[in-house]
């Protein structure tokens, strides 16, 4: 029986970052949340074992980088962290509380310019046709949509649809197959006349929505489709009584 997981990996940083030999979380520096997971009944024993293993690995690395740990994590208070020469860095994970509020109340908290732009762009798109948010409700439809979602992503960022995209394609489809029946996958499109102009692949778990991977059709860039998609997701989240809209790692201005 597995009673603890500490998902670590050894890798080299880039030339720009000094080519350090680094021990860090297996998701790399772009992971949004990392932590050690331990069954409560085994915390002391597992913590001691993990600590011993990390101490063995220290001679092989220049740096231990444990990033994006929740503030309530047991790691922060662990004896290992206190023994080592550590530096602490604060990361931003913006989120929006949706419980006990209305869309109008949230909209009123926005800057006047942002509120006006969302309304104006929605009106402009509505003049072209019917606008709606669609949540993909069948596994097979979600798997089919991954192809267009990633093709749109490659065009949006001016990248070739190469072997890397093919592996990412497989990754998303495996996620769908693994998590679909648990109801965790939340895959939506913002449609204009039943044609997607924006996509979002995210997660909904314990009434917390995770804003993970958005992309929009560049043909509609002048209509702020990404911004409209977020507003529709917030509206839908309030309707379905989500507790939190979690924007994940990063303090990009659009999240505020």
Short mmCIF file of C-alpha atoms in Angstrom, two decimals:
data_model
loop_
_atom_site.label_atom_id
_atom_site.label_comp_id
_atom_site.label_asym_id
_atom_site.label_seq_id
_atom_site.Cartn_x
_atom_site.Cartn_y
_atom_site.Cartn_z
CA UNK A 1 0.00 0.00 0.00
CA UNK A 2 1.34 3.42 -0.97
CA UNK A 3 1.36 5.69 2.09
CA UNK A 4 3.46 8.58 0.80
CA UNK A 5 4.44 10.28 -2.46
CA UNK A 6 7.20 12.84 -2.97
CA UNK A 7 7.41 13.35 -6.77
CA UNK A 8 10.99 14.53 -7.34
CA UNK A 9 13.35 14.52 -10.30
CA UNK A 10 16.97 15.45 -10.99
CA UNK A 11 17.65 17.66 -13.99
CA UNK A 12 19.89 20.44 -15.27
CA UNK A 13 18.74 24.03 -15.52
CA UNK A 14 19.17 25.92 -18.79
CA UNK A 15 22.33 27.75 -19.81
CA UNK A 16 20.57 31.01 -18.98
CA UNK A 17 19.95 29.77 -15.42
CA UNK A 18 23.53 28.61 -14.86
CA UNK A 19 23.36 24.91 -15.82
CA UNK A 20 22.84 23.87 -12.19
CA UNK A 21 22.27 20.23 -11.32
CA UNK A 22 18.94 20.55 -9.61
CA UNK A 23 16.70 18.35 -7.47
CA UNK A 24 13.13 19.54 -7.73
CA UNK A 25 9.55 18.52 -8.27
CA UNK A 26 9.03 16.33 -11.32
CA UNK A 27 6.68 18.88 -12.89
CA UNK A 28 9.54 21.37 -13.19
CA UNK A 29 9.34 25.07 -12.39
CA UNK A 30 6.08 25.59 -14.28
CA UNK A 31 4.01 23.39 -11.96
CA UNK A 32 1.25 25.32 -10.27
CA UNK A 33 1.17 23.42 -6.97
CA UNK A 34 3.55 20.86 -5.55
CA UNK A 35 3.57 18.99 -2.28
CA UNK A 36 4.43 15.81 -0.46
CA UNK A 37 1.38 13.58 0.01
CA UNK A 38 1.33 11.36 3.09
CA UNK A 39 -1.36 9.33 4.82
CA UNK A 40 -1.92 10.96 8.25
CA UNK A 41 -1.24 7.74 10.18
CA UNK A 42 2.26 7.46 8.68
CA UNK A 43 3.46 11.07 8.67
CA UNK A 44 6.43 10.70 11.02
CA UNK A 45 7.77 7.47 9.47
CA UNK A 46 7.35 8.64 5.87
CA UNK A 47 8.83 12.09 6.58
CA UNK A 48 11.94 10.49 8.09
CA UNK A 49 12.36 8.15 5.10
CA UNK A 50 11.95 10.97 2.57
CA UNK A 51 14.42 13.12 4.50
CA UNK A 52 17.04 10.35 4.47
CA UNK A 53 16.62 9.83 0.73
CA UNK A 54 17.01 13.53 -0.04
CA UNK A 55 20.13 13.75 2.12
CA UNK A 56 21.63 10.90 0.04
CA UNK A 57 20.88 12.82 -3.16
CA UNK A 58 22.42 16.12 -1.99
CA UNK A 59 25.94 15.10 -3.03
CA UNK A 60 24.75 14.76 -6.65
CA UNK A 61 23.09 18.18 -7.00
CA UNK A 62 23.96 21.87 -6.71
CA UNK A 63 20.54 23.04 -5.67
CA UNK A 64 17.29 21.74 -4.20
CA UNK A 65 14.38 23.78 -5.55
CA UNK A 66 10.98 22.96 -4.04
CA UNK A 67 8.70 25.43 -5.78
CA UNK A 68 5.04 26.37 -5.51
CA UNK A 69 4.38 24.69 -2.16
CA UNK A 70 1.07 25.67 -0.51
CA UNK A 71 1.63 27.73 2.61
CA UNK A 72 -0.10 25.08 4.75
CA UNK A 73 2.17 22.28 3.51
CA UNK A 74 3.92 20.04 6.05
CA UNK A 75 7.11 20.55 4.01
CA UNK A 76 7.42 24.16 5.14
CA UNK A 77 7.72 23.12 8.78
CA UNK A 78 9.74 19.96 8.12
CA UNK A 79 13.04 19.35 9.96
CA UNK A 80 14.77 18.86 6.59
CA UNK A 81 13.95 22.38 5.41
CA UNK A 82 15.12 23.79 8.73
CA UNK A 83 18.41 21.87 8.57
CA UNK A 84 19.33 23.12 5.10
CA UNK A 85 20.48 26.59 4.09
CA UNK A 86 17.21 27.77 2.58
CA UNK A 87 15.82 30.82 0.83
CA UNK A 88 12.06 31.38 0.67
CA UNK A 89 10.34 33.04 -2.32
CA UNK A 90 6.66 34.00 -2.41
CA UNK A 91 4.63 32.99 -5.49
CA UNK A 92 1.26 34.45 -6.50
CA UNK A 93 -1.72 32.19 -7.18
CA UNK A 94 -4.64 34.58 -7.81
CA UNK A 95 -8.13 33.28 -7.13
CA UNK A 96 -11.68 34.58 -7.04
CA UNK A 97 -14.33 33.57 -4.50
CA UNK A 98 -17.62 32.79 -6.23
CA UNK A 99 -19.73 31.61 -3.30
CA UNK A 100 -22.32 34.02 -1.85
CA UNK A 101 -21.99 36.49 -4.71
CA UNK A 102 -23.52 37.35 -8.06
CA UNK A 103 -21.98 37.97 -11.46
CA UNK A 104 -23.11 41.60 -11.26
CA UNK A 105 -21.27 42.07 -7.94
CA UNK A 106 -18.07 40.60 -9.38
CA UNK A 107 -18.40 42.67 -12.55
CA UNK A 108 -18.81 45.82 -10.45
CA UNK A 109 -15.47 45.10 -8.76
CA UNK A 110 -13.65 45.24 -12.09
CA UNK A 111 -12.04 48.38 -13.37
CA UNK A 112 -14.49 50.46 -15.35
CA UNK A 113 -12.39 50.01 -18.50
CA UNK A 114 -12.42 46.22 -18.20
CA UNK A 115 -16.15 46.07 -17.45
CA UNK A 116 -16.87 48.32 -20.44
CA UNK A 117 -14.62 46.30 -22.75
CA UNK A 118 -16.27 42.97 -21.85
CA UNK A 119 -19.73 44.41 -22.48
CA UNK A 120 -18.68 46.14 -25.72
CA UNK A 121 -16.93 43.07 -27.16
CA UNK A 122 -19.84 40.82 -26.24
CA UNK A 123 -22.19 43.22 -28.00
CA UNK A 124 -19.93 43.32 -31.10
CA UNK A 125 -19.77 39.53 -31.34
CA UNK A 126 -23.53 39.25 -30.75
CA UNK A 127 -24.06 41.46 -33.79
CA UNK A 128 -22.33 38.78 -35.89
CA UNK A 129 -24.26 35.84 -34.46
CA UNK A 130 -25.23 33.71 -31.48
CA UNK A 131 -22.70 33.55 -28.59
CA UNK A 132 -22.72 30.71 -26.07
CA UNK A 133 -20.46 28.84 -23.67
CA UNK A 134 -20.42 25.10 -24.31
CA UNK A 135 -19.08 22.53 -21.86
CA UNK A 136 -18.05 19.32 -23.63
CA UNK A 137 -20.24 16.63 -22.08
CA UNK A 138 -18.98 13.43 -23.70
CA UNK A 139 -15.56 11.82 -23.47
CA UNK A 140 -15.35 11.02 -27.20
CA UNK A 141 -16.20 14.63 -28.11
CA UNK A 142 -13.53 15.94 -25.73
CA UNK A 143 -10.91 13.64 -27.25
CA UNK A 144 -11.84 14.77 -30.77
CA UNK A 145 -11.68 18.43 -29.76
CA UNK A 146 -8.10 18.13 -28.44
CA UNK A 147 -6.76 18.13 -32.01
CA UNK A 148 -8.35 21.46 -32.95
CA UNK A 149 -7.59 22.92 -29.51
CA UNK A 150 -3.84 22.30 -29.98
CA UNK A 151 -3.79 23.33 -33.65
CA UNK A 152 -5.38 26.62 -32.56
CA UNK A 153 -2.75 26.91 -29.80
CA UNK A 154 0.12 26.39 -32.27
CA UNK A 155 -1.29 29.08 -34.59
CA UNK A 156 -1.91 31.47 -31.70
CA UNK A 157 1.75 31.28 -30.61
CA UNK A 158 3.25 30.95 -34.10
CA UNK A 159 4.69 27.49 -33.54
CA UNK A 160 4.93 24.52 -35.86
CA UNK A 161 2.69 21.59 -35.03
CA UNK A 162 5.65 19.27 -34.49
CA UNK A 163 6.55 16.15 -32.48
CA UNK A 164 6.28 18.10 -29.24
CA UNK A 165 2.68 18.98 -30.01
CA UNK A 166 2.00 15.35 -30.89
CA UNK A 167 3.22 14.28 -27.44
CA UNK A 168 1.17 17.04 -25.77
CA UNK A 169 -1.83 15.82 -27.77
CA UNK A 170 -1.37 12.34 -26.30
CA UNK A 171 -0.97 13.83 -22.83
CA UNK A 172 -4.34 15.64 -22.98
CA UNK A 173 -6.12 12.58 -24.35
CA UNK A 174 -4.65 10.41 -21.59
CA UNK A 175 -5.82 12.95 -19.01
CA UNK A 176 -9.32 12.81 -20.44
CA UNK A 177 -9.37 9.01 -20.41
CA UNK A 178 -8.02 8.88 -16.86
CA UNK A 179 -10.20 11.55 -15.24
CA UNK A 180 -13.37 11.82 -17.30
CA UNK A 181 -15.49 9.43 -15.24
CA UNK A 182 -14.45 11.25 -12.06
CA UNK A 183 -15.97 14.47 -13.43
CA UNK A 184 -12.70 16.39 -12.99
CA UNK A 185 -12.12 17.45 -16.61
CA UNK A 186 -13.75 20.79 -17.50
CA UNK A 187 -13.36 21.45 -21.24
CA UNK A 188 -15.29 24.38 -22.74
CA UNK A 189 -15.56 26.41 -25.92
CA UNK A 190 -16.91 29.90 -26.48
CA UNK A 191 -18.94 29.48 -29.67
CA UNK A 192 -20.02 31.97 -32.31
CA UNK A 193 -22.79 30.41 -34.41
CA UNK A 194 -21.73 26.97 -33.06
CA UNK A 195 -18.09 27.49 -34.13
CA UNK A 196 -15.43 27.77 -31.37
CA UNK A 197 -13.64 31.11 -31.16
CA UNK A 198 -12.01 30.29 -27.81
CA UNK A 199 -11.13 27.11 -25.90
CA UNK A 200 -10.33 26.34 -22.30
CA UNK A 201 -9.09 23.04 -20.86
CA UNK A 202 -9.24 22.98 -17.07
CA UNK A 203 -10.35 21.07 -14.02
CA UNK A 204 -13.19 21.15 -11.52
CA UNK A 205 -12.50 19.40 -8.23
CA UNK A 206 -14.35 19.75 -4.92
CA UNK A 207 -16.15 22.80 -6.31
CA UNK A 208 -12.87 24.57 -7.06
CA UNK A 209 -12.34 25.47 -10.73
CA UNK A 210 -8.76 25.48 -12.08
CA UNK A 211 -8.10 27.80 -15.04
CA UNK A 212 -5.39 25.77 -16.76
CA UNK A 213 -4.99 26.12 -20.54
CA UNK A 214 -6.80 28.76 -22.61
CA UNK A 215 -6.41 29.59 -26.29
CA UNK A 216 -8.41 31.59 -28.82
CA UNK A 217 -8.79 31.76 -32.59
CA UNK A 218 -6.58 34.64 -33.76
CA UNK A 219 -9.13 35.49 -36.48
CA UNK A 220 -11.25 36.92 -33.65
CA UNK A 221 -8.46 38.56 -31.66
CA UNK A 222 -10.04 42.03 -32.01
CA UNK A 223 -13.06 40.81 -30.04
CA UNK A 224 -11.09 39.79 -26.88
CA UNK A 225 -12.42 36.20 -27.00
CA UNK A 226 -10.21 35.04 -24.11
CA UNK A 227 -11.52 37.78 -21.84
CA UNK A 228 -15.11 37.00 -22.84
CA UNK A 229 -14.52 33.30 -22.20
CA UNK A 230 -13.34 34.04 -18.65
CA UNK A 231 -16.40 36.21 -17.99
CA UNK A 232 -18.69 33.43 -19.22
CA UNK A 233 -16.88 30.86 -17.06
CA UNK A 234 -17.28 33.08 -14.00
CA UNK A 235 -20.98 33.50 -14.80
CA UNK A 236 -21.38 29.73 -15.23
CA UNK A 237 -19.45 29.04 -12.03
CA UNK A 238 -21.80 31.22 -10.00
CA UNK A 239 -24.79 29.50 -11.60
CA UNK A 240 -23.40 26.06 -10.64
CA UNK A 241 -22.30 27.18 -7.16
CA UNK A 242 -18.52 26.82 -7.49
CA UNK A 243 -16.67 28.00 -4.40
CA UNK A 244 -13.54 29.31 -6.11
CA UNK A 245 -12.18 30.28 -9.53
CA UNK A 246 -8.47 29.49 -9.28
CA UNK A 247 -6.22 31.24 -11.85
CA UNK A 248 -3.20 29.11 -10.83
CA UNK A 249 0.44 30.16 -10.81
CA UNK A 250 1.50 33.58 -12.03
CA UNK A 251 0.58 37.19 -11.42
CA UNK A 252 -0.26 38.11 -15.02
CA UNK A 253 -2.23 41.34 -15.19
CA UNK A 254 -5.24 39.80 -16.99
CA UNK A 255 -5.96 37.63 -13.91
CA UNK A 256 -6.62 40.77 -11.90
#
